[in-house]
PDB file of C-alpha atoms in Angstrom:
ATOM      1  CA  UNK A   1      98.009 115.045  52.020  1.00  0.00           C
ATOM      2  CA  UNK A   2      94.706 113.374  51.173  1.00  0.00           C
ATOM      3  CA  UNK A   3      94.378 109.777  52.325  1.00  0.00           C
ATOM      4  CA  UNK A   4      91.777 107.396  50.945  1.00  0.00           C
ATOM      5  CA  UNK A   5      90.561 104.089  52.340  1.00  0.00           C
ATOM      6  CA  UNK A   6      88.217 101.751  50.474  1.00  0.00           C
ATOM      7  CA  UNK A   7      85.881  99.281  52.147  1.00  0.00           C
ATOM      8  CA  UNK A   8      82.870  97.152  51.343  1.00  0.00           C
ATOM      9  CA  UNK A   9      84.364  94.574  49.037  1.00  0.00           C
ATOM     10  CA  UNK A  10      83.720  90.880  49.348  1.00  0.00           C
ATOM     11  CA  UNK A  11      82.381  87.762  47.693  1.00  0.00           C
ATOM     12  CA  UNK A  12      78.986  87.989  46.025  1.00  0.00           C
ATOM     13  CA  UNK A  13      77.014  85.771  43.676  1.00  0.00           C
ATOM     14  CA  UNK A  14      76.261  86.856  40.123  1.00  0.00           C
ATOM     15  CA  UNK A  15      73.275  89.179  40.113  1.00  0.00           C
ATOM     16  CA  UNK A  16      74.031  90.398  43.611  1.00  0.00           C
ATOM     17  CA  UNK A  17      74.947  93.841  44.900  1.00  0.00           C
ATOM     18  CA  UNK A  18      77.706  95.508  46.846  1.00  0.00           C
ATOM     19  CA  UNK A  19      78.300  99.062  47.979  1.00  0.00           C
ATOM     20  CA  UNK A  20      81.877 100.222  48.149  1.00  0.00           C
ATOM     21  CA  UNK A  21      82.898 103.168  50.298  1.00  0.00           C
ATOM     22  CA  UNK A  22      85.859 105.476  49.902  1.00  0.00           C
ATOM     23  CA  UNK A  23      86.613 107.416  53.079  1.00  0.00           C
ATOM     24  CA  UNK A  24      88.884 110.435  52.939  1.00  0.00           C
ATOM     25  CA  UNK A  25      91.013 112.086  55.582  1.00  0.00           C
ATOM     26  CA  UNK A  26      93.662 114.744  55.700  1.00  0.00           C
ATOM     27  CA  UNK A  27      92.103 117.370  53.437  1.00  0.00           C
ATOM     28  CA  UNK A  28      88.652 118.489  52.397  1.00  0.00           C
ATOM     29  CA  UNK A  29      87.109 116.122  49.871  1.00  0.00           C
ATOM     30  CA  UNK A  30      84.900 118.554  47.988  1.00  0.00           C
ATOM     31  CA  UNK A  31      87.746 120.080  45.962  1.00  0.00           C
ATOM     32  CA  UNK A  32      88.583 116.734  44.351  1.00  0.00           C
ATOM     33  CA  UNK A  33      87.143 114.784  41.498  1.00  0.00           C
ATOM     34  CA  UNK A  34      86.833 111.157  42.612  1.00  0.00           C
ATOM     35  CA  UNK A  35      87.257 108.107  40.448  1.00  0.00           C
ATOM     36  CA  UNK A  36      86.675 104.413  40.958  1.00  0.00           C
ATOM     37  CA  UNK A  37      89.016 102.056  39.148  1.00  0.00           C
ATOM     38  CA  UNK A  38      89.419  98.309  39.073  1.00  0.00           C
ATOM     39  CA  UNK A  39      92.088  95.828  38.159  1.00  0.00           C
ATOM     40  CA  UNK A  40      91.272  92.260  37.274  1.00  0.00           C
ATOM     41  CA  UNK A  41      93.913  89.526  37.487  1.00  0.00           C
ATOM     42  CA  UNK A  42      96.256  89.748  34.527  1.00  0.00           C
ATOM     43  CA  UNK A  43      94.657  92.918  33.203  1.00  0.00           C
ATOM     44  CA  UNK A  44      95.442  96.604  33.282  1.00  0.00           C
ATOM     45  CA  UNK A  45      93.727  98.917  35.707  1.00  0.00           C
ATOM     46  CA  UNK A  46      90.673 100.579  34.158  1.00  0.00           C
ATOM     47  CA  UNK A  47      88.381 103.444  35.036  1.00  0.00           C
ATOM     48  CA  UNK A  48      84.923 102.345  36.176  1.00  0.00           C
ATOM     49  CA  UNK A  49      83.202 105.549  37.281  1.00  0.00           C
ATOM     50  CA  UNK A  50      84.158 109.061  38.145  1.00  0.00           C
ATOM     51  CA  UNK A  51      82.396 112.023  39.657  1.00  0.00           C
ATOM     52  CA  UNK A  52      83.278 115.677  39.554  1.00  0.00           C
ATOM     53  CA  UNK A  53      83.822 118.054  42.451  1.00  0.00           C
ATOM     54  CA  UNK A  54      80.523 118.526  44.304  1.00  0.00           C
ATOM     55  CA  UNK A  55      79.109 115.660  42.259  1.00  0.00           C
ATOM     56  CA  UNK A  56      77.573 117.683  39.449  1.00  0.00           C
ATOM     57  CA  UNK A  57      78.811 115.255  36.790  1.00  0.00           C
ATOM     58  CA  UNK A  58      79.349 111.514  36.739  1.00  0.00           C
ATOM     59  CA  UNK A  59      80.564 109.176  34.035  1.00  0.00           C
ATOM     60  CA  UNK A  60      80.770 105.422  33.699  1.00  0.00           C
ATOM     61  CA  UNK A  61      82.566 102.951  31.539  1.00  0.00           C
ATOM     62  CA  UNK A  62      80.172 101.277  29.111  1.00  0.00           C
ATOM     63  CA  UNK A  63      80.289  97.871  30.784  1.00  0.00           C
ATOM     64  CA  UNK A  64      78.809  99.179  34.054  1.00  0.00           C
ATOM     65  CA  UNK A  65      76.320 101.758  32.793  1.00  0.00           C
ATOM     66  CA  UNK A  66      72.893 101.146  34.278  1.00  0.00           C
ATOM     67  CA  UNK A  67      74.319  98.857  36.977  1.00  0.00           C
ATOM     68  CA  UNK A  68      76.769 101.020  38.953  1.00  0.00           C
ATOM     69  CA  UNK A  69      76.105 104.382  40.574  1.00  0.00           C
ATOM     70  CA  UNK A  70      78.676 106.705  42.099  1.00  0.00           C
ATOM     71  CA  UNK A  71      77.652 109.198  44.760  1.00  0.00           C
ATOM     72  CA  UNK A  72      79.411 111.385  47.250  1.00  0.00           C
ATOM     73  CA  UNK A  73      78.748 112.867  50.677  1.00  0.00           C
ATOM     74  CA  UNK A  74      81.370 115.565  51.118  1.00  0.00           C
ATOM     75  CA  UNK A  75      80.219 116.402  54.636  1.00  0.00           C
ATOM     76  CA  UNK A  76      81.011 112.814  55.626  1.00  0.00           C
ATOM     77  CA  UNK A  77      84.106 112.753  53.369  1.00  0.00           C
ATOM     78  CA  UNK A  78      82.875 109.592  51.728  1.00  0.00           C
ATOM     79  CA  UNK A  79      82.273 108.533  48.148  1.00  0.00           C
ATOM     80  CA  UNK A  80      80.220 105.460  47.340  1.00  0.00           C
ATOM     81  CA  UNK A  81      80.032 103.042  44.458  1.00  0.00           C
ATOM     82  CA  UNK A  82      76.751 101.123  44.409  1.00  0.00           C
ATOM     83  CA  UNK A  83      77.151  98.024  42.274  1.00  0.00           C
ATOM     84  CA  UNK A  84      74.056  96.081  41.227  1.00  0.00           C
ATOM     85  CA  UNK A  85      73.515  93.106  38.934  1.00  0.00           C
ATOM     86  CA  UNK A  86      77.109  92.081  39.408  1.00  0.00           C
ATOM     87  CA  UNK A  87      78.754  89.821  36.868  1.00  0.00           C
ATOM     88  CA  UNK A  88      81.821  87.582  37.131  1.00  0.00           C
ATOM     89  CA  UNK A  89      83.673  90.006  34.865  1.00  0.00           C
ATOM     90  CA  UNK A  90      83.278  92.681  37.551  1.00  0.00           C
ATOM     91  CA  UNK A  91      85.742  90.760  39.698  1.00  0.00           C
ATOM     92  CA  UNK A  92      88.879  92.651  40.626  1.00  0.00           C
ATOM     93  CA  UNK A  93      90.510  94.973  43.093  1.00  0.00           C
ATOM     94  CA  UNK A  94      88.626  98.253  43.247  1.00  0.00           C
ATOM     95  CA  UNK A  95      90.443 101.485  43.993  1.00  0.00           C
ATOM     96  CA  UNK A  96      89.226 104.993  44.629  1.00  0.00           C
ATOM     97  CA  UNK A  97      91.365 107.946  43.679  1.00  0.00           C
ATOM     98  CA  UNK A  98      91.257 111.728  43.888  1.00  0.00           C
ATOM     99  CA  UNK A  99      92.101 114.289  41.223  1.00  0.00           C
ATOM    100  CA  UNK A 100      92.810 117.936  41.978  1.00  0.00           C
ATOM    101  CA  UNK A 101      92.590 119.237  38.419  1.00  0.00           C
ATOM    102  CA  UNK A 102      89.780 119.939  35.951  1.00  0.00           C
ATOM    103  CA  UNK A 103      87.185 117.196  35.567  1.00  0.00           C
ATOM    104  CA  UNK A 104      87.376 114.982  32.517  1.00  0.00           C
ATOM    105  CA  UNK A 105      84.694 112.366  31.780  1.00  0.00           C
ATOM    106  CA  UNK A 106      87.096 109.636  30.707  1.00  0.00           C
ATOM    107  CA  UNK A 107      88.275 108.658  34.224  1.00  0.00           C
ATOM    108  CA  UNK A 108      91.879 108.733  33.056  1.00  0.00           C
ATOM    109  CA  UNK A 109      94.209 107.016  35.500  1.00  0.00           C
ATOM    110  CA  UNK A 110      97.089 109.424  34.982  1.00  0.00           C
ATOM    111  CA  UNK A 111      94.931 112.370  36.047  1.00  0.00           C
ATOM    112  CA  UNK A 112      94.502 111.029  39.574  1.00  0.00           C
ATOM    113  CA  UNK A 113      96.937 112.031  42.294  1.00  0.00           C
ATOM    114  CA  UNK A 114      95.915 110.183  45.442  1.00  0.00           C
ATOM    115  CA  UNK A 115      94.990 106.507  45.639  1.00  0.00           C
ATOM    116  CA  UNK A 116      93.585 104.134  48.196  1.00  0.00           C
ATOM    117  CA  UNK A 117      94.938 100.658  48.845  1.00  0.00           C
ATOM    118  CA  UNK A 118      92.057  98.860  47.142  1.00  0.00           C
ATOM    119  CA  UNK A 119      89.332  96.433  48.139  1.00  0.00           C
ATOM    120  CA  UNK A 120      88.730  93.016  46.567  1.00  0.00           C
ATOM    121  CA  UNK A 121      85.441  92.284  44.833  1.00  0.00           C
ATOM    122  CA  UNK A 122      84.805  88.708  43.755  1.00  0.00           C
ATOM    123  CA  UNK A 123      81.688  87.762  41.818  1.00  0.00           C
ATOM    124  CA  UNK A 124      81.309  84.021  41.712  1.00  0.00           C
ATOM    125  CA  UNK A 125      78.778  81.300  42.320  1.00  0.00           C
TER     126      UNK A 125
END
């Protein structure tokens, strides 16, 4: 069983940066696609960024393109989400998740099998 734990969330002013970490345990990370998702208050969970096994492909939702970067270090069993130029609309609980199957660029929630507990990101002045 793969277990995922997110960290790095917090309160940041608009225009600021945060780096989220997703640490894995239990199984090898490199055989999983990893996605980052977020859920704002009163809204549905949405895919933010996803990266394929070994990190050969990455995709982002339009609202974060050019601001967020996903990367992975399989040796350290950690996946990162670097978030720059943060906006109030980026506020939400951020989750990482792992998908065993073929990679799809749409970061579809239903494809992902293992989920972390989430970390809160608040962008506010």
